[in-house]
Amino acid sequence: MIAFDGITNDTALKILNAPTPEKVLENYNSPYQLSKEQINSYKENGFISLKNVLTGEALTHAQRVIEAAVLIRKEKDKRTLSEKSQYEQSFLQCGYLCWDFLAVKDFVFGKRFAGIARDLMQASGARLWHDQALFKEPHGRVTDAHQDISYWPINEGGFTITMWLALNDVPKEKGCLYFYPGSHKLGNKEYVDIFKNPHQPEVVKGIEKTFTPINAGDATFHSGLTFHGAGQNVSDEMREGMTVIYLADGATFDSSDERNATHKSCVGLKDGDKIDTQYTPRLI
Ligand SMILES: O=C(O)CCC(=O)C(=O)O
């Protein structure tokens, strides 16, 4: 059973139903300036770690709201870590929170984060693909290395990017992310079944991993083409990560892989259609 300081099942709903303070909204929507070096570094490596993407009251607020949402989603799950599947031992995964909780929507729709995504992808605009909280429980196992695009029905892998924002400090021992620099240049390569039967991807053998320990409010951004994973959480604390995944405006639907074609964000689309559905609004 999971628990967060100062939040009960009753207060969780109150937290989620309260309007987001004006100052927090301003922070969620204020621009974040990237340098040319940062944009080039992302282009070269396929990922980047950025400081202070969220700070102060906005960070405290986002943490509380997302903890409350995770608590509500997981309140009925009384299993201990060892009773869960191998995949579930990597993280508590709570997706599409923004469509259930307005307070989370305010965060997920923030133009600050979407603006970073757009600028790193050098796109004309950024759409929402989906959001998901990824909390790694104390002593949760590694996240096996994989490439996100292999799970998504999208033709253009380079038109996808994930923000992974730390809601609390995430040093290496708490299971920070690692990336294989430059692996996005290998293209759409290898499906790893992280759900049931993971293997170490062949294509990144020989590439050294870069671990990205980050503090609360910092974030990493990685391309859907970049191979990555996360270490084990050997600490006694929950690792709290919130992700938002963006598409460059213009990304198109790929129905060719049956494993992915039923993705909720693409319902109603035909092969090759521009991804523009009720779940993928243009955010910036
Ligand atoms: O949070 C994790 O452990 C893995 C994150 C990840 O694979 C992703 O955000 O694409």
Coordinates of C-alpha atoms and ligand atoms in Angstrom, one line a residue:
M1 CA 0.0 0.0 0.0
I2 CA 1.4 3.4 -0.9
A3 CA 1.2 6.5 1.3
F4 CA 2.4 10.1 1.0
D5 CA 3.1 12.5 3.8
G6 CA 0.1 14.6 4.8
I7 CA -2.3 13.1 2.2
T8 CA -5.2 10.8 3.0
N9 CA -7.7 9.4 0.5
D10 CA -10.2 12.2 1.6
T11 CA -7.7 15.0 1.4
A12 CA -6.5 13.7 -2.0
L13 CA -9.8 14.5 -3.6
K14 CA -9.9 18.0 -2.0
I15 CA -6.4 18.7 -3.3
L16 CA -7.4 17.6 -6.8
N17 CA -10.6 19.6 -6.8
A18 CA -9.2 22.9 -5.6
P19 CA -8.5 25.5 -8.3
T20 CA -4.8 25.9 -9.1
P21 CA -3.4 29.1 -7.6
E22 CA -2.9 31.9 -10.1
K23 CA 0.8 32.1 -9.3
V24 CA 1.3 28.4 -10.0
L25 CA -0.5 28.7 -13.3
E26 CA 1.8 31.6 -14.3
N27 CA 4.8 29.4 -13.5
Y28 CA 3.4 26.4 -15.5
N29 CA 3.0 28.8 -18.5
S30 CA 6.0 31.0 -18.3
P31 CA 8.7 30.5 -21.0
Y32 CA 11.9 28.6 -20.3
Q33 CA 14.8 29.9 -22.3
L34 CA 17.0 27.3 -23.9
S35 CA 20.5 28.1 -25.3
K36 CA 21.7 27.1 -28.7
E37 CA 24.2 24.8 -27.0
Q38 CA 21.4 23.0 -25.2
I39 CA 19.4 22.5 -28.4
N40 CA 22.5 21.3 -30.2
S41 CA 23.3 18.9 -27.3
Y42 CA 19.8 17.4 -27.4
K43 CA 20.2 17.0 -31.2
E44 CA 23.6 15.3 -30.8
N45 CA 22.8 13.0 -27.8
G46 CA 19.0 12.5 -28.0
F47 CA 18.5 13.6 -24.4
I48 CA 19.2 16.5 -22.1
S49 CA 19.0 17.3 -18.4
L50 CA 17.7 20.7 -17.5
K51 CA 17.8 22.5 -14.2
N52 CA 14.9 24.4 -12.5
V53 CA 12.2 23.5 -15.0
L54 CA 9.8 24.0 -12.0
T55 CA 10.7 25.8 -8.8
G56 CA 9.2 27.1 -5.5
E57 CA 5.4 27.1 -4.9
A58 CA 4.7 25.6 -8.4
L59 CA 6.9 22.6 -7.7
T60 CA 5.5 22.0 -4.2
H61 CA 2.0 22.3 -5.7
A62 CA 2.7 20.0 -8.6
Q63 CA 4.2 17.4 -6.3
R64 CA 1.1 17.4 -4.0
V65 CA -1.4 17.3 -6.8
I66 CA 0.4 14.4 -8.6
E67 CA 0.9 12.5 -5.4
A68 CA -2.9 12.9 -4.7
A69 CA -3.7 11.6 -8.2
V70 CA -1.4 8.6 -7.8
L71 CA -2.9 7.8 -4.4
I72 CA -6.4 7.8 -5.8
R73 CA -5.4 5.6 -8.8
K74 CA -3.6 3.1 -6.6
E75 CA -5.7 3.1 -3.4
K76 CA -7.2 -0.3 -4.0
D77 CA -3.9 -2.0 -4.7
K78 CA -2.9 -3.5 -1.4
R79 CA -0.1 -5.8 -2.9
T80 CA 3.4 -5.6 -1.6
L81 CA 6.2 -5.0 -4.1
S82 CA 7.1 -8.7 -4.2
E83 CA 3.5 -9.6 -5.0
K84 CA 3.6 -7.5 -8.2
S85 CA 4.7 -8.5 -11.7
Q86 CA 8.2 -7.8 -12.7
Y87 CA 7.0 -4.8 -14.9
E88 CA 5.0 -3.4 -12.0
Q89 CA 8.1 -3.7 -9.7
S90 CA 9.8 -1.1 -12.0
F91 CA 7.3 1.6 -11.3
L92 CA 3.8 2.6 -10.3
Q93 CA 2.5 3.7 -13.7
C94 CA -0.5 6.1 -13.8
G95 CA -1.3 7.4 -17.2
Y96 CA -3.8 9.9 -18.7
L97 CA -4.1 11.7 -15.3
C98 CA -4.8 15.0 -16.9
W99 CA -8.1 13.7 -18.3
D100 CA -9.4 12.7 -14.8
F101 CA -8.0 15.5 -12.7
L102 CA -8.3 19.2 -13.6
A103 CA -5.5 20.1 -11.3
V104 CA -3.1 17.7 -13.1
K105 CA -4.4 19.0 -16.5
D106 CA -3.2 22.5 -15.5
F107 CA 0.3 21.1 -15.1
V108 CA 0.3 18.8 -18.2
F109 CA -1.0 21.6 -20.4
G110 CA 1.6 24.0 -19.2
K111 CA 3.2 26.0 -22.0
R112 CA 6.5 26.2 -20.2
F113 CA 7.1 22.4 -20.6
A114 CA 5.5 22.2 -24.1
G115 CA 7.7 25.1 -25.2
I116 CA 10.8 23.3 -24.2
A117 CA 9.6 20.2 -26.0
R118 CA 8.9 22.2 -29.2
D119 CA 12.2 24.0 -29.1
L120 CA 14.3 20.9 -28.5
M121 CA 12.5 19.2 -31.4
Q122 CA 12.8 22.4 -33.5
A123 CA 9.1 22.0 -34.4
S124 CA 6.5 24.6 -35.2
G125 CA 4.3 23.4 -32.4
A126 CA 3.9 20.6 -29.8
R127 CA 0.9 18.4 -29.2
L128 CA 0.2 16.3 -26.1
W129 CA 0.7 12.6 -26.7
H130 CA -0.1 11.5 -23.1
D131 CA 1.0 12.0 -19.5
Q132 CA 2.0 9.4 -17.0
A133 CA 3.3 9.5 -13.4
L134 CA 6.2 7.0 -13.0
F135 CA 6.9 6.5 -9.3
K136 CA 9.4 3.9 -8.4
E137 CA 8.7 2.3 -5.0
P138 CA 11.4 1.9 -2.4
H139 CA 13.5 -1.1 -3.5
G140 CA 11.7 -1.1 -6.9
R141 CA 13.6 -2.9 -9.5
V142 CA 15.4 -1.4 -12.5
T143 CA 13.5 -0.1 -15.5
D144 CA 14.8 -2.2 -18.4
A145 CA 16.4 -0.4 -21.3
H146 CA 14.1 0.3 -24.2
Q147 CA 13.1 2.7 -27.0
D148 CA 9.7 4.4 -26.5
I149 CA 8.8 4.7 -30.2
S150 CA 8.6 0.9 -30.4
Y151 CA 5.4 1.1 -28.3
W152 CA 3.8 4.0 -30.2
P153 CA 1.9 4.0 -33.5
I154 CA 3.8 7.0 -34.8
N155 CA 5.6 7.1 -38.1
E156 CA 8.2 9.8 -37.2
G157 CA 10.1 8.8 -34.0
G158 CA 12.1 12.0 -34.0
F159 CA 8.8 13.9 -33.7
T160 CA 8.3 12.6 -30.1
I161 CA 9.9 13.7 -26.9
T162 CA 9.3 12.9 -23.2
M163 CA 9.7 15.3 -20.3
W164 CA 10.6 13.3 -17.1
L165 CA 10.3 15.8 -14.3
A166 CA 11.6 15.0 -10.8
L167 CA 9.0 15.8 -8.1
N168 CA 11.6 14.9 -5.4
D169 CA 15.4 14.5 -5.5
V170 CA 16.4 11.6 -7.7
P171 CA 20.0 10.6 -7.1
K172 CA 21.4 7.5 -8.7
E173 CA 20.5 5.2 -5.8
K174 CA 16.8 6.2 -6.1
G175 CA 16.7 5.0 -9.6
C176 CA 17.5 7.9 -11.8
L177 CA 17.2 7.6 -15.6
Y178 CA 20.1 6.7 -17.9
F179 CA 20.4 7.2 -21.6
Y180 CA 22.5 5.8 -24.4
P181 CA 23.9 9.0 -26.0
G182 CA 23.5 9.1 -29.7
S183 CA 21.3 6.0 -29.8
H184 CA 18.5 8.1 -31.4
K185 CA 20.6 8.2 -34.6
L186 CA 20.2 4.4 -35.0
G187 CA 16.6 4.9 -36.1
N188 CA 13.6 2.7 -35.1
K189 CA 15.5 -0.4 -34.1
E190 CA 14.6 -2.9 -31.5
Y191 CA 11.4 -3.8 -29.7
V192 CA 12.1 -4.8 -26.1
D193 CA 9.2 -6.5 -24.3
I194 CA 9.7 -4.7 -21.0
F195 CA 6.2 -5.9 -20.0
K196 CA 6.9 -9.6 -19.8
N197 CA 10.2 -10.6 -21.2
P198 CA 12.9 -7.9 -21.3
H199 CA 16.3 -8.4 -23.0
Q200 CA 19.3 -6.1 -23.2
P201 CA 19.0 -4.3 -26.6
E202 CA 21.6 -5.5 -29.0
V203 CA 22.0 -2.2 -30.9
V204 CA 23.3 -0.3 -27.9
K205 CA 26.0 -2.9 -26.9
G206 CA 29.2 -1.0 -26.8
I207 CA 27.6 2.4 -26.0
E208 CA 28.2 3.7 -22.5
K209 CA 25.2 4.7 -20.5
T210 CA 24.9 8.3 -19.1
F211 CA 23.1 8.4 -15.7
T212 CA 21.2 11.6 -15.0
P213 CA 20.7 12.1 -11.2
I214 CA 18.6 15.2 -10.8
N215 CA 17.0 17.3 -8.1
A216 CA 13.4 18.1 -7.5
G217 CA 12.1 20.5 -10.2
D218 CA 14.8 19.5 -12.7
A219 CA 13.8 17.4 -15.7
T220 CA 15.3 15.3 -18.5
F221 CA 13.9 15.3 -22.0
H222 CA 14.5 12.4 -24.3
S223 CA 13.6 11.5 -27.9
G224 CA 11.3 8.6 -28.5
L225 CA 14.2 7.1 -30.5
T226 CA 16.7 7.2 -27.6
F227 CA 17.4 4.0 -25.8
H228 CA 17.1 4.5 -22.0
G229 CA 16.2 2.9 -18.7
A230 CA 16.6 3.5 -15.0
G231 CA 18.5 2.0 -12.1
Q232 CA 17.0 0.2 -9.1
N233 CA 15.7 2.3 -6.2
V234 CA 17.9 1.0 -3.4
S235 CA 16.6 3.8 -1.1
D236 CA 13.7 3.6 1.4
E237 CA 12.0 6.5 -0.3
M238 CA 9.6 6.7 -3.3
R239 CA 11.1 8.0 -6.5
E240 CA 8.6 10.5 -7.8
G241 CA 8.7 11.2 -11.5
M242 CA 6.1 12.9 -13.7
T243 CA 6.2 12.6 -17.4
V244 CA 4.6 14.4 -20.3
I245 CA 5.1 13.1 -23.8
Y246 CA 4.8 15.5 -26.7
L247 CA 4.5 15.2 -30.5
A248 CA 5.8 17.7 -33.0
D249 CA 2.8 19.0 -34.7
G250 CA 2.5 17.1 -38.0
A251 CA 3.4 13.6 -36.6
T252 CA 1.3 10.9 -38.4
F253 CA -0.4 7.7 -37.4
D254 CA 1.2 4.3 -38.2
S255 CA -1.3 1.4 -38.0
S256 CA 1.2 -1.2 -39.1
D257 CA 2.1 -2.7 -35.7
E258 CA -0.9 -4.4 -34.1
R259 CA 0.7 -4.2 -30.7
N260 CA 0.4 -0.4 -30.8
A261 CA -2.5 0.5 -33.2
T262 CA -5.2 0.7 -30.5
H263 CA -3.4 3.4 -28.6
K264 CA -6.1 5.6 -26.9
S265 CA -4.7 8.8 -28.3
C266 CA -5.2 7.6 -31.9
V267 CA -8.8 6.2 -31.8
G268 CA -10.5 6.9 -35.1
L269 CA -7.4 7.6 -37.1
K270 CA -6.5 5.9 -40.4
D271 CA -2.9 5.0 -41.4
G272 CA -0.9 8.1 -42.4
D273 CA -3.4 10.6 -40.8
K274 CA -2.0 13.5 -38.9
I275 CA -2.3 12.8 -35.2
D276 CA -4.9 15.4 -34.2
T277 CA -7.5 13.9 -31.9
Q278 CA -9.4 14.9 -28.7
Y279 CA -6.5 13.4 -26.7
T280 CA -3.7 15.1 -28.6
P281 CA -4.4 18.9 -28.5
R282 CA -1.8 21.3 -29.7
L283 CA -0.4 22.8 -26.5
I284 CA 1.8 25.5 -28.0
Ligands
LIG1 O1 10.6 6.2 -15.0 C1 11.3 5.2 -15.4 O2 11.8 4.4 -14.7 C2 11.4 5.0 -16.9 C3 10.9 6.2 -17.7 C4 10.8 5.9 -19.1 O3 11.1 4.9 -19.6 C5 10.2 7.0 -19.9 O4 9.8 8.0 -19.4 O5 10.2 6.8 -21.2

